[in-house]
Coordinates of C-alpha atoms and ligand atoms in Angstrom, one line a residue:
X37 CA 0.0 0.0 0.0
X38 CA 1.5 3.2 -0.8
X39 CA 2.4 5.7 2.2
X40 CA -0.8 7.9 2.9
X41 CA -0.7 11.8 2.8
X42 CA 0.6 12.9 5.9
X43 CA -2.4 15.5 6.9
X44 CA -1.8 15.0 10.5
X45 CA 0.1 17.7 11.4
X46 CA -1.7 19.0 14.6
X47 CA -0.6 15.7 16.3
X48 CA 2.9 16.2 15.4
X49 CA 5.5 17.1 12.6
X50 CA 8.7 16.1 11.4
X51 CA 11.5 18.3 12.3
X52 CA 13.1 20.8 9.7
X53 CA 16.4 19.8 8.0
X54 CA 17.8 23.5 10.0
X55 CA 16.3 22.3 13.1
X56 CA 18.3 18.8 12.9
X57 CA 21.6 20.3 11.8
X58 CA 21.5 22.5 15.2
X59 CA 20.8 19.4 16.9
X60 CA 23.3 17.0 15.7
X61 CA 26.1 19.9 16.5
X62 CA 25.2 19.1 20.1
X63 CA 25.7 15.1 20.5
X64 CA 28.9 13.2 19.3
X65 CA 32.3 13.8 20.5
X66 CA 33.7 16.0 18.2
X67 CA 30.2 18.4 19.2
X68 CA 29.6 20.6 22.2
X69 CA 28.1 17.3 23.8
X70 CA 28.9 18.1 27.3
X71 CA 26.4 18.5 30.6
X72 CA 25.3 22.3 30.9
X73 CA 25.6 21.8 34.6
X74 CA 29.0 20.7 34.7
X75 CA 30.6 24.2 35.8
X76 CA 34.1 23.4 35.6
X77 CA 35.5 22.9 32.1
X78 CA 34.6 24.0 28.4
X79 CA 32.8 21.4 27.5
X80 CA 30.0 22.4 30.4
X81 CA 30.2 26.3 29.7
X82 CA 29.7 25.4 25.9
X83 CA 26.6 23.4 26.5
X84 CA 25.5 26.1 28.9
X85 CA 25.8 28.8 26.5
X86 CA 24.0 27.0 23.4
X87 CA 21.3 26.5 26.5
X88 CA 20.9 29.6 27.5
X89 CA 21.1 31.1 23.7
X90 CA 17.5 28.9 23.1
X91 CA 16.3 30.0 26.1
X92 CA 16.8 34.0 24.7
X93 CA 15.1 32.9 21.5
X94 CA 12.2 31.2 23.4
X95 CA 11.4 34.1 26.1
X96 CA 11.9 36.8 22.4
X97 CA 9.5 34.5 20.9
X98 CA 6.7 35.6 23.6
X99 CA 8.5 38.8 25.3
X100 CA 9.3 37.3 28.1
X101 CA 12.5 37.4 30.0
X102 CA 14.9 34.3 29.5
X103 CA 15.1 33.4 33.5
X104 CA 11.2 32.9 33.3
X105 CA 11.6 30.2 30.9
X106 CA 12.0 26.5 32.4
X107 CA 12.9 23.6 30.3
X108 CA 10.2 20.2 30.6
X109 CA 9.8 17.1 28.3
X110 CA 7.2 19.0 26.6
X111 CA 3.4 20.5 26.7
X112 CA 2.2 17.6 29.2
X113 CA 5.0 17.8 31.7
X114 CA 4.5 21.3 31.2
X115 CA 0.5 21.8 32.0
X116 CA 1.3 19.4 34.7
X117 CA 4.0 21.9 36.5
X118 CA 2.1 24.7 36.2
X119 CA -1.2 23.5 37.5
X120 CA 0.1 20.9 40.0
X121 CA 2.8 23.2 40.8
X122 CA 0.6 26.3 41.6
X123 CA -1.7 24.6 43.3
X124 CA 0.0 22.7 45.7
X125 CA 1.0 24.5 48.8
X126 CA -1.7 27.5 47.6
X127 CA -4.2 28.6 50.1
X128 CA -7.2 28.6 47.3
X129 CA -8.6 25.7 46.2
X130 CA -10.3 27.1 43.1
X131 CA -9.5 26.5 39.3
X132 CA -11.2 27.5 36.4
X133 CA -10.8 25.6 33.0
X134 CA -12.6 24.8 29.9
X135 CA -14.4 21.6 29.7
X136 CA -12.4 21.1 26.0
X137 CA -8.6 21.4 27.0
X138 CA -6.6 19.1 25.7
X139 CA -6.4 15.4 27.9
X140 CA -3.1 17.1 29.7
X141 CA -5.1 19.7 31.5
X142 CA -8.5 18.0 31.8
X143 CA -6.2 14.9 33.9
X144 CA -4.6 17.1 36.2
X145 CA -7.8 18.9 37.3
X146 CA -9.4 15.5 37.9
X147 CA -6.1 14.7 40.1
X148 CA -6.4 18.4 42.1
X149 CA -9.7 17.5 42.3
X150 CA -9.3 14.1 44.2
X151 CA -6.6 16.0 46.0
X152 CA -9.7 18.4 47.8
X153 CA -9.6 20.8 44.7
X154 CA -12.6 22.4 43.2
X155 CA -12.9 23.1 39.5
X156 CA -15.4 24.8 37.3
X157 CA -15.2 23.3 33.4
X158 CA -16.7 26.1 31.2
X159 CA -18.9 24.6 28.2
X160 CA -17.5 26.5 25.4
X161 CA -19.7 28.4 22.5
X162 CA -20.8 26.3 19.3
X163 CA -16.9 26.7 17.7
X164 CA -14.8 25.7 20.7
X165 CA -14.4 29.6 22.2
X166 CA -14.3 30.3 26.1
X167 CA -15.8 33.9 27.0
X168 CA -14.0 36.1 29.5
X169 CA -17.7 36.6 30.4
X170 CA -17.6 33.1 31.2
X171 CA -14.7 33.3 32.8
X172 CA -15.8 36.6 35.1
X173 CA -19.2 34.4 36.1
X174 CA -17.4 31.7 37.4
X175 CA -14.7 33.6 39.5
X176 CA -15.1 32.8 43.4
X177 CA -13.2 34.4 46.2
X178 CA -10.9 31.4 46.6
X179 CA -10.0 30.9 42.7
X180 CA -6.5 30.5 42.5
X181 CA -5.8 30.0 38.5
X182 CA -7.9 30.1 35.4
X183 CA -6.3 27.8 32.7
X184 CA -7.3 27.8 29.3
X185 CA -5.8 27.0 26.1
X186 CA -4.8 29.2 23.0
X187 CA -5.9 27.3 20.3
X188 CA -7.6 24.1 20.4
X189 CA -6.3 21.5 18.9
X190 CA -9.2 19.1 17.4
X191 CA -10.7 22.7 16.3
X192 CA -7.9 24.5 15.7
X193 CA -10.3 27.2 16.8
X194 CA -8.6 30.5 18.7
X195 CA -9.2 31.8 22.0
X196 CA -9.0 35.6 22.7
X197 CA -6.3 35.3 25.8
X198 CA -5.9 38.4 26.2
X199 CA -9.5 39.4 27.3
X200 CA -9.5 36.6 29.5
X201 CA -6.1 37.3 30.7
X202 CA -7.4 41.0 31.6
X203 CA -10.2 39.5 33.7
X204 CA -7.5 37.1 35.6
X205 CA -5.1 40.0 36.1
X206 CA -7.9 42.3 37.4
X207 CA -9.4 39.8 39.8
X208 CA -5.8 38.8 41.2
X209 CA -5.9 35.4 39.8
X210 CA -3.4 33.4 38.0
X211 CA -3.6 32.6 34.1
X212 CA -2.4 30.0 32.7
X213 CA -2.8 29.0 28.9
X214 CA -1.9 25.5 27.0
X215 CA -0.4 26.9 23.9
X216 CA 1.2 24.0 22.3
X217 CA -1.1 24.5 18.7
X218 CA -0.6 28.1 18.8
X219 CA 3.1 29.2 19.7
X220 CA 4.7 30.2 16.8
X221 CA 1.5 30.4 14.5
X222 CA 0.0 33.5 16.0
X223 CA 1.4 36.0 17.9
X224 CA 1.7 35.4 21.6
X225 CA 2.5 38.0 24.3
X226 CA 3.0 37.3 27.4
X227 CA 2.5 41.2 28.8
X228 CA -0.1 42.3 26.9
X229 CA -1.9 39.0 27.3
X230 CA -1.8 39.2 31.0
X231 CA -0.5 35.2 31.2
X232 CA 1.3 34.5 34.1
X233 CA 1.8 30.8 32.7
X234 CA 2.3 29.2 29.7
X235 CA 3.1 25.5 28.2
X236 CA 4.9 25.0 25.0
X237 CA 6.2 22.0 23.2
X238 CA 8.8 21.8 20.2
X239 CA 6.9 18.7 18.1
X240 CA 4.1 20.7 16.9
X241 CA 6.5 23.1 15.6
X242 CA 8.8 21.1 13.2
X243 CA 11.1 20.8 16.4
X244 CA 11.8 17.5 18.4
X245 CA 9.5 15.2 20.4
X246 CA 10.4 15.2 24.3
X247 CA 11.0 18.9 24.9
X248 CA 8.5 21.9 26.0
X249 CA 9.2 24.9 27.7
X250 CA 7.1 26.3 30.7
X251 CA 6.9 30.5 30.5
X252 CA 6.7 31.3 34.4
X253 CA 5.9 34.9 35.3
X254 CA 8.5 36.3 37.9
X255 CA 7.0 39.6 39.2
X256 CA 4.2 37.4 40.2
X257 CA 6.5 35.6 42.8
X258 CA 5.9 32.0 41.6
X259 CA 7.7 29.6 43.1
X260 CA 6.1 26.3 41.9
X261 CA 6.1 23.7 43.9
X262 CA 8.5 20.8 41.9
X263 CA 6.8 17.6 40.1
X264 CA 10.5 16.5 39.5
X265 CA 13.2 16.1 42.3
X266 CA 16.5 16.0 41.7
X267 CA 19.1 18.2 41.4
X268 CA 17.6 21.5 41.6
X269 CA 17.9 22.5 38.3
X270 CA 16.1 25.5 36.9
X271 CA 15.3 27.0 39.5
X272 CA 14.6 24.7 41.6
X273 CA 11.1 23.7 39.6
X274 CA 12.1 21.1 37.2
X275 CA 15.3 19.0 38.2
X276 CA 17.2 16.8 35.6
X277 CA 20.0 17.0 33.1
X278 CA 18.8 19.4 30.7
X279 CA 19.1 17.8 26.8
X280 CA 20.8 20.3 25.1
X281 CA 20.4 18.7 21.9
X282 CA 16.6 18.7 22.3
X283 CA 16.6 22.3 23.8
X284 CA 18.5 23.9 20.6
X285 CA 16.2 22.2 18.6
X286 CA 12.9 23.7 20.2
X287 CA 15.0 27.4 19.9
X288 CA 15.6 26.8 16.5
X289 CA 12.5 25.7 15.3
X290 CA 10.9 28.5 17.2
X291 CA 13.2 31.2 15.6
X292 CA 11.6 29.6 12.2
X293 CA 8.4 30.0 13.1
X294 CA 8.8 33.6 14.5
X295 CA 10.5 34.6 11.2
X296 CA 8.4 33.1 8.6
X297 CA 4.7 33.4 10.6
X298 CA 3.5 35.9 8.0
X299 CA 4.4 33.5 5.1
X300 CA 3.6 30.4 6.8
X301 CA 0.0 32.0 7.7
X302 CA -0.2 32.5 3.8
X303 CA 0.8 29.3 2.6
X304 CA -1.9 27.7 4.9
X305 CA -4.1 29.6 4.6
X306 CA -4.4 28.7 0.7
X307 CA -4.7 25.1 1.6
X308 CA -7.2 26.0 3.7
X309 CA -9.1 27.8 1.0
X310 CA -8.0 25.1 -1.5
X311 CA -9.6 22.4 1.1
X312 CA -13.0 24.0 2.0
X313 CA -13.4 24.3 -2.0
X314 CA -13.4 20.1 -2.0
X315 CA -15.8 20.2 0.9
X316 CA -17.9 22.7 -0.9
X317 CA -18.3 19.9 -3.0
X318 CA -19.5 17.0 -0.2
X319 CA -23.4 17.4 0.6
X320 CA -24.0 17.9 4.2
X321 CA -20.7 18.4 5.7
X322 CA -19.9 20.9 8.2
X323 CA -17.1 22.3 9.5
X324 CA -16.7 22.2 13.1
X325 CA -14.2 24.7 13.2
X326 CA -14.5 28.5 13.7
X327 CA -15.0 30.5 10.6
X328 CA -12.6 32.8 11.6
X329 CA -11.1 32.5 14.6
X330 CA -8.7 29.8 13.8
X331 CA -5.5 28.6 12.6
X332 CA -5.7 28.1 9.5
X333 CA -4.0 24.7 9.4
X334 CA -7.1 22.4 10.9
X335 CA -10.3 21.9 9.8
X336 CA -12.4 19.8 11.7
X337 CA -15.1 18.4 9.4
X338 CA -18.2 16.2 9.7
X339 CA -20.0 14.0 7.3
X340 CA -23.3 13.4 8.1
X341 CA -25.1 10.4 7.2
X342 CA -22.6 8.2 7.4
X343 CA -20.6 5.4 9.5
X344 CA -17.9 6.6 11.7
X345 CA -15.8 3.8 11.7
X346 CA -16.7 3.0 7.8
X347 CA -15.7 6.2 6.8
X348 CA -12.1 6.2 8.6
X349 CA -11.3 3.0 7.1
X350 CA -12.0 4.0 3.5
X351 CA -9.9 6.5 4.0
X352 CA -7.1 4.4 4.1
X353 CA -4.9 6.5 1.9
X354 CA -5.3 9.7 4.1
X355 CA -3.2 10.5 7.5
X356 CA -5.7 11.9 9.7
X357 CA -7.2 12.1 12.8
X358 CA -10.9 11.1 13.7
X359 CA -13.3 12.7 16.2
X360 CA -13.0 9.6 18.1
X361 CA -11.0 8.7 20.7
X362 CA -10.3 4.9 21.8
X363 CA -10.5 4.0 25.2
X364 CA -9.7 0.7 26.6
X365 CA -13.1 -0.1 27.2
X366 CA -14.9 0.7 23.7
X367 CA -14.7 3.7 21.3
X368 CA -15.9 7.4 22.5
X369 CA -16.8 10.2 20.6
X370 CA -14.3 12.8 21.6
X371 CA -14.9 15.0 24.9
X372 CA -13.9 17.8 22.2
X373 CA -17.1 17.5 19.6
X374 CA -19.2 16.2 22.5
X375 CA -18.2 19.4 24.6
X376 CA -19.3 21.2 21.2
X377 CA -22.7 19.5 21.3
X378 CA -22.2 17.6 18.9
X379 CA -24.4 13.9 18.3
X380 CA -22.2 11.4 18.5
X381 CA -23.1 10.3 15.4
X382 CA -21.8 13.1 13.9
X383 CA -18.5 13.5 15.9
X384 CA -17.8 9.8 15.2
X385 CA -18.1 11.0 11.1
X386 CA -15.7 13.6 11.9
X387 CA -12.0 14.5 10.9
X388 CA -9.4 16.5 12.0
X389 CA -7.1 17.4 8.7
X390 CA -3.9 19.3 9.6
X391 CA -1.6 20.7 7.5
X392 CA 1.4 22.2 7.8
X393 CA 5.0 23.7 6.3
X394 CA 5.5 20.8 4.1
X395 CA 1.8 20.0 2.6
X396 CA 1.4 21.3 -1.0
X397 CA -2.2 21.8 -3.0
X398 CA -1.8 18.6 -4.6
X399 CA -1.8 17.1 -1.6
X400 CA -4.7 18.8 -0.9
X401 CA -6.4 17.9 -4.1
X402 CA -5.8 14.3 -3.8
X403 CA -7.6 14.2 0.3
X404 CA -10.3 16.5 -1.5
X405 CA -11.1 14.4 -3.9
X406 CA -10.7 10.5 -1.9
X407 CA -12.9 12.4 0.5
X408 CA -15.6 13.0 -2.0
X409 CA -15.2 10.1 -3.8
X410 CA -15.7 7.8 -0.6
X411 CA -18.4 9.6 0.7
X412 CA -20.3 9.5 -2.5
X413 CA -19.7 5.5 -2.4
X414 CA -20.5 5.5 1.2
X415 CA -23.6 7.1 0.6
X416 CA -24.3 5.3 -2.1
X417 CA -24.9 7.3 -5.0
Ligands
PLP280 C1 0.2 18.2 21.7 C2 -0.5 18.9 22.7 C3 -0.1 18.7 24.1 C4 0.9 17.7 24.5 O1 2.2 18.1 24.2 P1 3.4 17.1 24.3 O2 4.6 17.9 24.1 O3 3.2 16.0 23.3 O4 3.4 16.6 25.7 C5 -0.8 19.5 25.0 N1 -1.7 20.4 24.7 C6 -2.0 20.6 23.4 C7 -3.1 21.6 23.1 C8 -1.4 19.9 22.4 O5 -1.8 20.1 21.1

């Protein structure tokens, strides 16, 4: 069978050929492959330096300042620091979230819950979008953080953070924001967002898999409390030998992403258009996503009217994701459509298509058309 067309690019991508050359500079013997920590020869001040050069291009990429950027092993370990990490040893026992985050966030407030927490999920509007109205309403005196995510990624619909940020900031409570799907696609600032906290990961941004970064806000006087042990590395919230390999990979890929957004936005945003032209084409399907506040590299569609499981198995020649997730017990429609409202029907018909820096229209075409072409069989005419 020949190799399907990778259209999966929300769930991760490979890593650019520049982001890979920075890398391997960092890991055999004639590299700068020593331990950033070790403070008392070249090879340990080398590592350090490449270190803390990605940790300039990381805080740049969201105007922060480089000592409020800590390493982790990506966007998970990342929501888990910040939310565990703020909450335990708080005084409030409040969170706020969205009742679509990704699996990340949604895990650790049922933990903090268990743990004597209270949390309020927000139902989000018909595209995916949390209100800082919503977010206002469901303040209490003993909130401690309200965490929701930039863009989300099933949707790849956008969040305004900064009206929500504005609300935390005015109220005295902490904002954190999952923005693995939306670093280095649109904008993000950390000061005129209001975001105290903020997870990152490199994989979603033609970087490696295994490394994130956690923005922590310093004038806030965060210490969080650590999920890792060890030896007391940065700061003191995240111990471990940091991969210095990994971490010039994330800055790399996200000086790439800072410098060609504009073009990147273009390029995608003609698949996009190039897509929904196909769809046009596909009797009762509807886009899930928000007409325009998104990214445009997902569109999260659904067929109505036919099989789920049928559908995703035709599609045999397509890389994609489906609006269903598998548990070990039986097949779910995702909390992400459901949250929507959607029947499950119609989430189980759904599909996320991603694209990303290296799809081109033909590819396009060619999921366009098996699309239509399968449906049509499917629903047999
Ligand atoms: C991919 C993703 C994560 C998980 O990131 P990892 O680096 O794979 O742990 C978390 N949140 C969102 C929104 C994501 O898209």
């Amino acid at each position: 069978m020949p190799t399907p067309i990778y259209l999966d690019y929300a769930a991760t991508t490979p890593v650019d050929a520049r982001v890979i050359q920075c890398m391997v500079a960092h890991m055999s013997v004639d590299g700068d492959f020593g331990n950033p920590a070790s403070r008392s020869h070249a090879f340990g001040w080398q590592a350090e330096e490449a270190v803390e050069a990605a940790r300039v291009q990381i805080a740049e990429a969201i105007n922060a300042d480089p000592r409020e950027i800590i390493w982790t092993s990506g966007a998970t370990e990342s929501d888990n620091l910040a939310l565990k990490g703020a909450a335990f040893g708080a005084s409030r026992r409040h969170l706020i979230t969205s009742s679509i985050e990704h699996k990340a966030i949604l895990d650790c407030c049922g933990f903090l819950q268990q743990q004597g927490f209270e949390v309020t999920y927000l139902p989000p509007d018909a595209w995916g979008r949390t209100s800082s109205e919503q977010v206002r309403e469901a303040l209490r005196d003993d909130t401690l953080m309200v965490s929701i995510m930039h863009v989300n990624n099933e949707l790849g619909t956008v969040n305004d953070l900064r009206s929500i940020g504005e609300v935390c900031r005015a109220n005295g409570v902490l904002f954190h924001t999952d923005a693995a799907q939306g670093f280095g696609k649109l904008p993000v600032d950390v000061e005129a967002m209001c975001i105290d906290l903020l997870s990152l990961s490199a994989h979603k941004i033609y970087g490696p898999k295994g490394i994130g970064a956690l923005y922590v806000r310093r004038s806030q006087g965060l210490q969080l409390a650590p999920q890792m042990h060890g030896g007391g590395h940065e700061m003191g919230m995240r111990s471990g030998t940091l991969p210095a390999q990994q971490i010039v990979g994330l800055g790399a890929a996200a000086e790439l992403m800072i410098e060609h957004m504009d073009a990147e936005r273009a390029h995608l945003a003609e698949l996009r258009q190039r897509f929904l032209s196909h769809l046009g084409q596909i009797p009762d399907s509807v886009v899930h996503t928000h007409p325009e506040d998104h990214i445009p590299g997902i569109v999260n569609v659904g067929i109505a009217g036919v099989d789920g499981e049928t559908l995703l198995l035709a599609l045999s020649g397509l890389a994609v994701s489906s609006g269903s997730a598998c548990t070990s017990a039986s097949v779910e429609p995702s909390h992400v459509l459901r949250g929507l409202g959607i029947a499950d029907d119609l989430a189980h018909a759904s599909l996320r298509f991603s694209f990303g820096r290296f799809t081109v229209a033909a590819d396009v075409d060619a999921a366009g058309q098996q699309l239509a072409t399968i449906v049509g069989r499917l629903r047999g005419s």
